[in-house]
């Protein structure tokens, strides 16, 4: 049974049995029914856990309501959480947001602002400097690593790049994290991998190779960036569309205030590589939807081991949302 059909049947059942059949309708933030805020770790998981411990008491003080902030490893869990109103606010990556909006009723309210001062970042493809891979066509027949099926720079932008250059890897894999992608390329497990990249206002490029420098001093020299795969809107802070507008506005104001503080900027930089937060809306992500719609028919060729299920089964009908 599809998620949508299940939700409809559940709603009908609750309505038929009376207002208390499926539990009291308590507003988020009330006693015993906290506002549920979720993070997805982009960098070190311990940094995201520290952010959760910092953000929870801050939001409780600012909002004067009960708040719970936790870290999720799975974007799929957050999509389901939004669908059942078990998650009210979440820091999502761009690709996961498309799914959460389509299937879980999530709406963008804020976005991560990066070094350029804008809510955009870039993707890249990293290779070993001594691999002999110096042009896009050299990736044909090579072992390629993505981050995960919900990643944007670590999956979607790389798919678009491979497709536009008619590249077919010998094998593909989901490494699970950007650290694992670059480490796998470093030690030869993969020939190339999809990573994030971000340009500063002076044009300086920072990318996922920096995640290895603490343990591999020669990472910047041993790995090279073969290509930049494009620019994309940064991941949003998404809100359950059923959240009362007054509460949503207060949460937005509190998060913007935190993001402008020294501590907030430091935390956002450590966890997401961001410099702050800024207002956003769903329309900001139409470009990404168009990219997904174009890629739908190419995923099976590029990721034959089934990694494209996210696009094929959940996002291939993204055309329905295009103007």
Short mmCIF file of C-alpha atoms in Angstrom, two decimals:
data_model
loop_
_atom_site.label_atom_id
_atom_site.label_comp_id
_atom_site.label_asym_id
_atom_site.label_seq_id
_atom_site.Cartn_x
_atom_site.Cartn_y
_atom_site.Cartn_z
CA UNK A 1 0.00 0.00 0.00
CA UNK A 2 1.34 3.43 -0.89
CA UNK A 3 2.14 5.99 1.81
CA UNK A 4 -0.47 8.39 0.42
CA UNK A 5 -3.23 5.73 0.40
CA UNK A 6 -2.33 4.69 3.95
CA UNK A 7 -2.53 8.26 5.23
CA UNK A 8 -5.94 8.75 3.59
CA UNK A 9 -7.32 5.51 5.09
CA UNK A 10 -5.95 6.39 8.52
CA UNK A 11 -7.57 9.82 8.37
CA UNK A 12 -10.94 8.32 7.42
CA UNK A 13 -10.69 5.76 10.22
CA UNK A 14 -9.91 8.40 12.82
CA UNK A 15 -12.77 10.61 11.63
CA UNK A 16 -15.24 7.74 11.80
CA UNK A 17 -14.31 6.78 15.34
CA UNK A 18 -14.55 10.23 16.88
CA UNK A 19 -12.12 12.99 17.83
CA UNK A 20 -10.24 10.99 20.48
CA UNK A 21 -9.88 7.73 18.54
CA UNK A 22 -6.32 8.44 17.38
CA UNK A 23 -5.18 10.36 20.42
CA UNK A 24 -5.64 13.99 21.55
CA UNK A 25 -4.82 16.70 19.04
CA UNK A 26 -2.13 18.47 21.05
CA UNK A 27 -0.29 21.41 19.48
CA UNK A 28 3.47 20.99 18.98
CA UNK A 29 5.34 22.42 21.95
CA UNK A 30 2.71 21.57 24.53
CA UNK A 31 3.62 19.47 27.56
CA UNK A 32 4.33 15.91 26.50
CA UNK A 33 4.13 16.88 22.83
CA UNK A 34 7.39 18.74 22.10
CA UNK A 35 8.25 20.53 18.89
CA UNK A 36 10.33 17.91 17.08
CA UNK A 37 13.43 19.31 15.34
CA UNK A 38 15.77 17.06 13.39
CA UNK A 39 19.25 17.40 11.91
CA UNK A 40 20.99 15.33 9.26
CA UNK A 41 24.72 15.17 9.83
CA UNK A 42 26.70 16.46 6.86
CA UNK A 43 30.11 16.49 8.52
CA UNK A 44 31.34 14.61 11.60
CA UNK A 45 28.36 13.00 13.42
CA UNK A 46 29.66 14.15 16.80
CA UNK A 47 29.44 17.76 15.57
CA UNK A 48 25.76 17.30 14.69
CA UNK A 49 25.11 15.76 18.11
CA UNK A 50 26.77 18.78 19.73
CA UNK A 51 24.60 21.09 17.61
CA UNK A 52 21.48 19.26 18.81
CA UNK A 53 22.53 19.68 22.44
CA UNK A 54 23.15 23.38 21.84
CA UNK A 55 20.00 24.10 19.84
CA UNK A 56 17.46 22.36 22.08
CA UNK A 57 17.83 24.55 25.20
CA UNK A 58 18.24 27.66 23.03
CA UNK A 59 14.92 27.07 21.24
CA UNK A 60 13.15 26.23 24.49
CA UNK A 61 14.30 29.54 25.97
CA UNK A 62 13.42 31.57 22.87
CA UNK A 63 10.04 29.92 22.23
CA UNK A 64 8.99 29.10 25.81
CA UNK A 65 7.75 25.68 24.69
CA UNK A 66 8.96 22.09 24.95
CA UNK A 67 11.45 21.23 22.17
CA UNK A 68 13.33 18.07 21.26
CA UNK A 69 16.29 18.25 18.85
CA UNK A 70 17.85 15.03 17.59
CA UNK A 71 20.11 13.77 14.79
CA UNK A 72 18.84 11.38 12.12
CA UNK A 73 21.11 9.25 9.96
CA UNK A 74 18.40 8.53 7.41
CA UNK A 75 16.72 11.10 5.17
CA UNK A 76 14.02 8.50 4.45
CA UNK A 77 13.06 8.49 8.13
CA UNK A 78 12.59 12.25 8.03
CA UNK A 79 10.35 12.01 4.96
CA UNK A 80 8.10 9.59 6.84
CA UNK A 81 8.35 11.77 9.95
CA UNK A 82 7.01 14.76 8.05
CA UNK A 83 4.24 12.64 6.49
CA UNK A 84 2.92 11.67 9.92
CA UNK A 85 3.68 15.04 11.61
CA UNK A 86 6.22 13.31 13.84
CA UNK A 87 8.85 15.79 12.61
CA UNK A 88 8.00 19.50 12.61
CA UNK A 89 11.29 21.15 11.61
CA UNK A 90 14.35 19.62 9.94
CA UNK A 91 17.68 20.68 8.47
CA UNK A 92 17.66 18.80 5.14
CA UNK A 93 19.92 18.56 2.14
CA UNK A 94 18.42 19.73 -1.14
CA UNK A 95 17.60 16.34 -2.65
CA UNK A 96 16.03 15.03 0.57
CA UNK A 97 13.89 18.18 0.69
CA UNK A 98 12.41 17.44 -2.74
CA UNK A 99 11.24 14.06 -1.49
CA UNK A 100 10.02 15.45 1.85
CA UNK A 101 8.04 18.18 0.08
CA UNK A 102 6.53 15.78 -2.45
CA UNK A 103 5.67 12.96 -0.07
CA UNK A 104 5.79 14.43 3.43
CA UNK A 105 4.27 17.90 3.19
CA UNK A 106 7.48 19.74 4.11
CA UNK A 107 7.95 23.39 3.08
CA UNK A 108 11.22 25.33 2.90
CA UNK A 109 11.49 28.25 5.30
CA UNK A 110 15.21 28.92 5.67
CA UNK A 111 18.34 27.97 3.75
CA UNK A 112 22.01 27.51 4.56
CA UNK A 113 24.10 30.50 3.48
CA UNK A 114 27.64 29.62 2.36
CA UNK A 115 30.95 31.42 1.88
CA UNK A 116 29.73 33.24 -1.22
CA UNK A 117 27.06 34.90 0.90
CA UNK A 118 24.38 33.06 -1.10
CA UNK A 119 22.25 29.98 -0.44
CA UNK A 120 24.01 27.96 -3.13
CA UNK A 121 26.93 25.55 -3.27
CA UNK A 122 28.64 23.37 -5.84
CA UNK A 123 29.47 19.77 -6.50
CA UNK A 124 32.70 18.23 -7.70
CA UNK A 125 34.36 14.97 -8.73
CA UNK A 126 37.55 14.00 -6.95
CA UNK A 127 40.22 11.59 -8.27
CA UNK A 128 43.72 10.55 -7.27
CA UNK A 129 46.29 12.93 -8.71
CA UNK A 130 48.34 10.00 -10.03
CA UNK A 131 45.36 8.11 -11.51
CA UNK A 132 45.78 9.32 -15.07
CA UNK A 133 42.17 10.53 -15.03
CA UNK A 134 42.39 14.03 -16.47
CA UNK A 135 39.26 14.38 -18.62
CA UNK A 136 35.57 13.42 -18.25
CA UNK A 137 35.82 10.55 -20.74
CA UNK A 138 38.53 8.94 -18.58
CA UNK A 139 35.79 8.07 -16.07
CA UNK A 140 34.32 5.49 -18.45
CA UNK A 141 34.85 2.00 -17.07
CA UNK A 142 36.02 3.28 -13.68
CA UNK A 143 34.78 2.60 -10.12
CA UNK A 144 32.69 5.58 -9.01
CA UNK A 145 31.49 6.46 -5.50
CA UNK A 146 28.43 8.51 -4.57
CA UNK A 147 27.61 9.64 -1.03
CA UNK A 148 24.03 8.34 -0.74
CA UNK A 149 20.82 8.34 -2.83
CA UNK A 150 19.51 11.47 -1.07
CA UNK A 151 22.68 13.54 -1.54
CA UNK A 152 22.67 16.50 -3.90
CA UNK A 153 26.32 17.25 -4.70
CA UNK A 154 27.18 13.68 -3.67
CA UNK A 155 24.64 12.10 -6.04
CA UNK A 156 22.30 14.32 -8.08
CA UNK A 157 24.88 16.73 -9.52
CA UNK A 158 27.29 13.88 -10.22
CA UNK A 159 24.55 11.94 -12.03
CA UNK A 160 23.82 15.00 -14.15
CA UNK A 161 27.52 15.37 -14.99
CA UNK A 162 27.98 11.70 -15.92
CA UNK A 163 24.82 11.73 -18.01
CA UNK A 164 25.69 14.92 -19.89
CA UNK A 165 29.13 13.50 -20.79
CA UNK A 166 27.73 10.04 -21.74
CA UNK A 167 29.89 8.36 -19.10
CA UNK A 168 29.19 4.81 -17.95
CA UNK A 169 31.20 3.70 -14.89
CA UNK A 170 32.25 0.07 -14.51
CA UNK A 171 30.66 0.06 -11.05
CA UNK A 172 29.01 2.47 -8.63
CA UNK A 173 28.67 2.44 -4.86
CA UNK A 174 27.19 4.54 -2.07
CA UNK A 175 29.95 5.22 0.45
CA UNK A 176 27.60 6.71 3.06
CA UNK A 177 29.47 9.95 3.81
CA UNK A 178 31.70 12.47 2.08
CA UNK A 179 34.55 11.41 4.34
CA UNK A 180 34.11 7.83 3.15
CA UNK A 181 34.00 8.97 -0.50
CA UNK A 182 37.28 10.88 -0.36
CA UNK A 183 38.97 8.26 1.83
CA UNK A 184 37.89 5.55 -0.63
CA UNK A 185 39.39 7.48 -3.55
CA UNK A 186 42.51 8.19 -1.49
CA UNK A 187 43.14 4.50 -0.71
CA UNK A 188 42.17 3.24 -4.18
CA UNK A 189 38.85 1.60 -3.31
CA UNK A 190 37.24 3.93 -5.87
CA UNK A 191 38.71 5.65 -8.91
CA UNK A 192 36.55 8.75 -8.51
CA UNK A 193 33.89 10.14 -6.21
CA UNK A 194 31.22 12.81 -5.97
CA UNK A 195 31.83 15.53 -3.38
CA UNK A 196 30.67 19.00 -2.34
CA UNK A 197 32.54 22.19 -3.16
CA UNK A 198 32.09 25.82 -2.12
CA UNK A 199 33.60 29.01 -3.50
CA UNK A 200 34.47 31.92 -1.23
CA UNK A 201 33.81 35.52 -2.24
CA UNK A 202 37.39 35.72 -3.56
CA UNK A 203 36.91 32.62 -5.73
CA UNK A 204 38.82 30.24 -3.43
CA UNK A 205 37.41 26.72 -3.69
CA UNK A 206 36.96 24.48 -0.65
CA UNK A 207 35.80 20.89 -1.11
CA UNK A 208 35.43 17.56 0.69
CA UNK A 209 39.15 16.78 0.45
CA UNK A 210 39.49 18.96 3.55
CA UNK A 211 37.70 16.24 5.55
CA UNK A 212 40.82 14.03 5.29
CA UNK A 213 43.49 16.56 6.21
CA UNK A 214 43.29 15.82 9.94
CA UNK A 215 44.31 12.19 9.39
CA UNK A 216 46.00 12.34 5.97
CA UNK A 217 48.31 15.33 5.73
CA UNK A 218 48.94 14.76 2.02
CA UNK A 219 45.25 14.55 1.04
CA UNK A 220 45.22 17.88 -0.82
CA UNK A 221 48.23 16.81 -2.90
CA UNK A 222 47.27 13.16 -3.40
CA UNK A 223 43.71 13.98 -4.50
CA UNK A 224 42.68 16.41 -7.21
CA UNK A 225 39.36 17.88 -8.28
CA UNK A 226 38.66 16.63 -11.80
CA UNK A 227 35.61 18.80 -12.40
CA UNK A 228 33.01 21.03 -10.82
CA UNK A 229 29.59 19.53 -11.48
CA UNK A 230 27.42 22.63 -11.14
CA UNK A 231 25.73 24.99 -8.73
CA UNK A 232 22.61 24.15 -6.76
CA UNK A 233 20.43 25.75 -4.05
CA UNK A 234 21.57 24.79 -0.58
CA UNK A 235 19.53 22.55 1.66
CA UNK A 236 16.69 24.20 3.55
CA UNK A 237 15.38 24.19 7.05
CA UNK A 238 12.00 22.62 6.24
CA UNK A 239 8.77 22.94 8.21
CA UNK A 240 5.75 20.68 8.49
CA UNK A 241 3.12 22.43 6.36
CA UNK A 242 0.54 21.74 9.10
CA UNK A 243 2.55 23.64 11.72
CA UNK A 244 0.62 26.72 12.95
CA UNK A 245 1.90 29.78 11.05
CA UNK A 246 2.42 31.76 14.26
CA UNK A 247 4.68 29.05 15.69
CA UNK A 248 6.52 28.64 12.40
CA UNK A 249 7.25 32.39 12.27
CA UNK A 250 8.63 32.29 15.81
CA UNK A 251 10.87 29.33 15.02
CA UNK A 252 12.16 31.07 11.87
CA UNK A 253 12.96 34.23 13.86
CA UNK A 254 14.70 32.24 16.60
CA UNK A 255 16.84 30.28 14.14
CA UNK A 256 17.80 33.42 12.19
CA UNK A 257 18.86 35.05 15.45
CA UNK A 258 20.91 32.00 16.43
CA UNK A 259 22.49 31.83 12.97
CA UNK A 260 23.71 35.42 13.29
CA UNK A 261 25.35 34.81 16.67
CA UNK A 262 29.04 33.95 16.91
CA UNK A 263 28.20 30.56 18.40
CA UNK A 264 25.58 29.82 15.76
CA UNK A 265 27.90 30.71 12.88
CA UNK A 266 30.64 28.55 14.36
CA UNK A 267 28.29 25.59 14.76
CA UNK A 268 26.79 25.92 11.26
CA UNK A 269 30.29 26.07 9.81
CA UNK A 270 31.39 22.95 11.67
CA UNK A 271 28.30 20.86 10.87
CA UNK A 272 27.32 22.10 7.40
CA UNK A 273 30.20 24.27 6.20
CA UNK A 274 27.72 27.17 6.18
CA UNK A 275 28.14 30.77 7.35
CA UNK A 276 24.56 31.48 8.39
CA UNK A 277 20.87 31.16 7.56
CA UNK A 278 18.58 33.13 5.26
CA UNK A 279 14.87 33.03 4.34
CA UNK A 280 13.86 30.66 1.53
CA UNK A 281 10.74 29.25 -0.11
CA UNK A 282 9.77 26.19 -2.11
CA UNK A 283 10.00 28.05 -5.44
CA UNK A 284 13.77 28.30 -4.93
CA UNK A 285 14.02 24.57 -5.71
CA UNK A 286 12.25 24.44 -9.09
CA UNK A 287 15.61 24.24 -10.89
CA UNK A 288 16.44 21.06 -8.99
CA UNK A 289 13.08 19.51 -9.85
CA UNK A 290 13.74 20.11 -13.53
CA UNK A 291 17.12 18.40 -13.19
CA UNK A 292 15.51 15.38 -11.54
CA UNK A 293 12.84 15.17 -14.23
CA UNK A 294 15.52 15.16 -16.94
CA UNK A 295 17.55 12.49 -15.16
CA UNK A 296 14.71 10.09 -14.48
CA UNK A 297 15.23 7.98 -17.58
CA UNK A 298 19.03 7.90 -17.28
CA UNK A 299 19.44 6.61 -13.74
CA UNK A 300 19.24 2.91 -14.59
CA UNK A 301 22.08 3.24 -17.08
CA UNK A 302 24.27 5.13 -14.63
CA UNK A 303 23.46 3.26 -11.41
CA UNK A 304 22.36 -0.23 -12.50
CA UNK A 305 22.69 -1.69 -9.00
CA UNK A 306 19.44 -0.06 -7.88
CA UNK A 307 20.71 3.12 -6.28
CA UNK A 308 18.41 5.14 -8.50
CA UNK A 309 15.27 3.81 -6.83
CA UNK A 310 14.85 7.12 -5.04
CA UNK A 311 14.53 8.93 -8.35
CA UNK A 312 12.62 6.25 -10.26
CA UNK A 313 9.99 5.47 -7.65
CA UNK A 314 9.59 8.73 -5.78
CA UNK A 315 10.76 11.57 -7.97
CA UNK A 316 10.21 10.50 -11.54
CA UNK A 317 6.77 12.16 -11.47
CA UNK A 318 8.37 15.45 -10.40
CA UNK A 319 7.14 16.78 -13.76
CA UNK A 320 3.71 17.03 -12.10
CA UNK A 321 5.02 19.94 -10.03
CA UNK A 322 6.66 21.83 -12.89
CA UNK A 323 4.93 24.92 -14.29
#
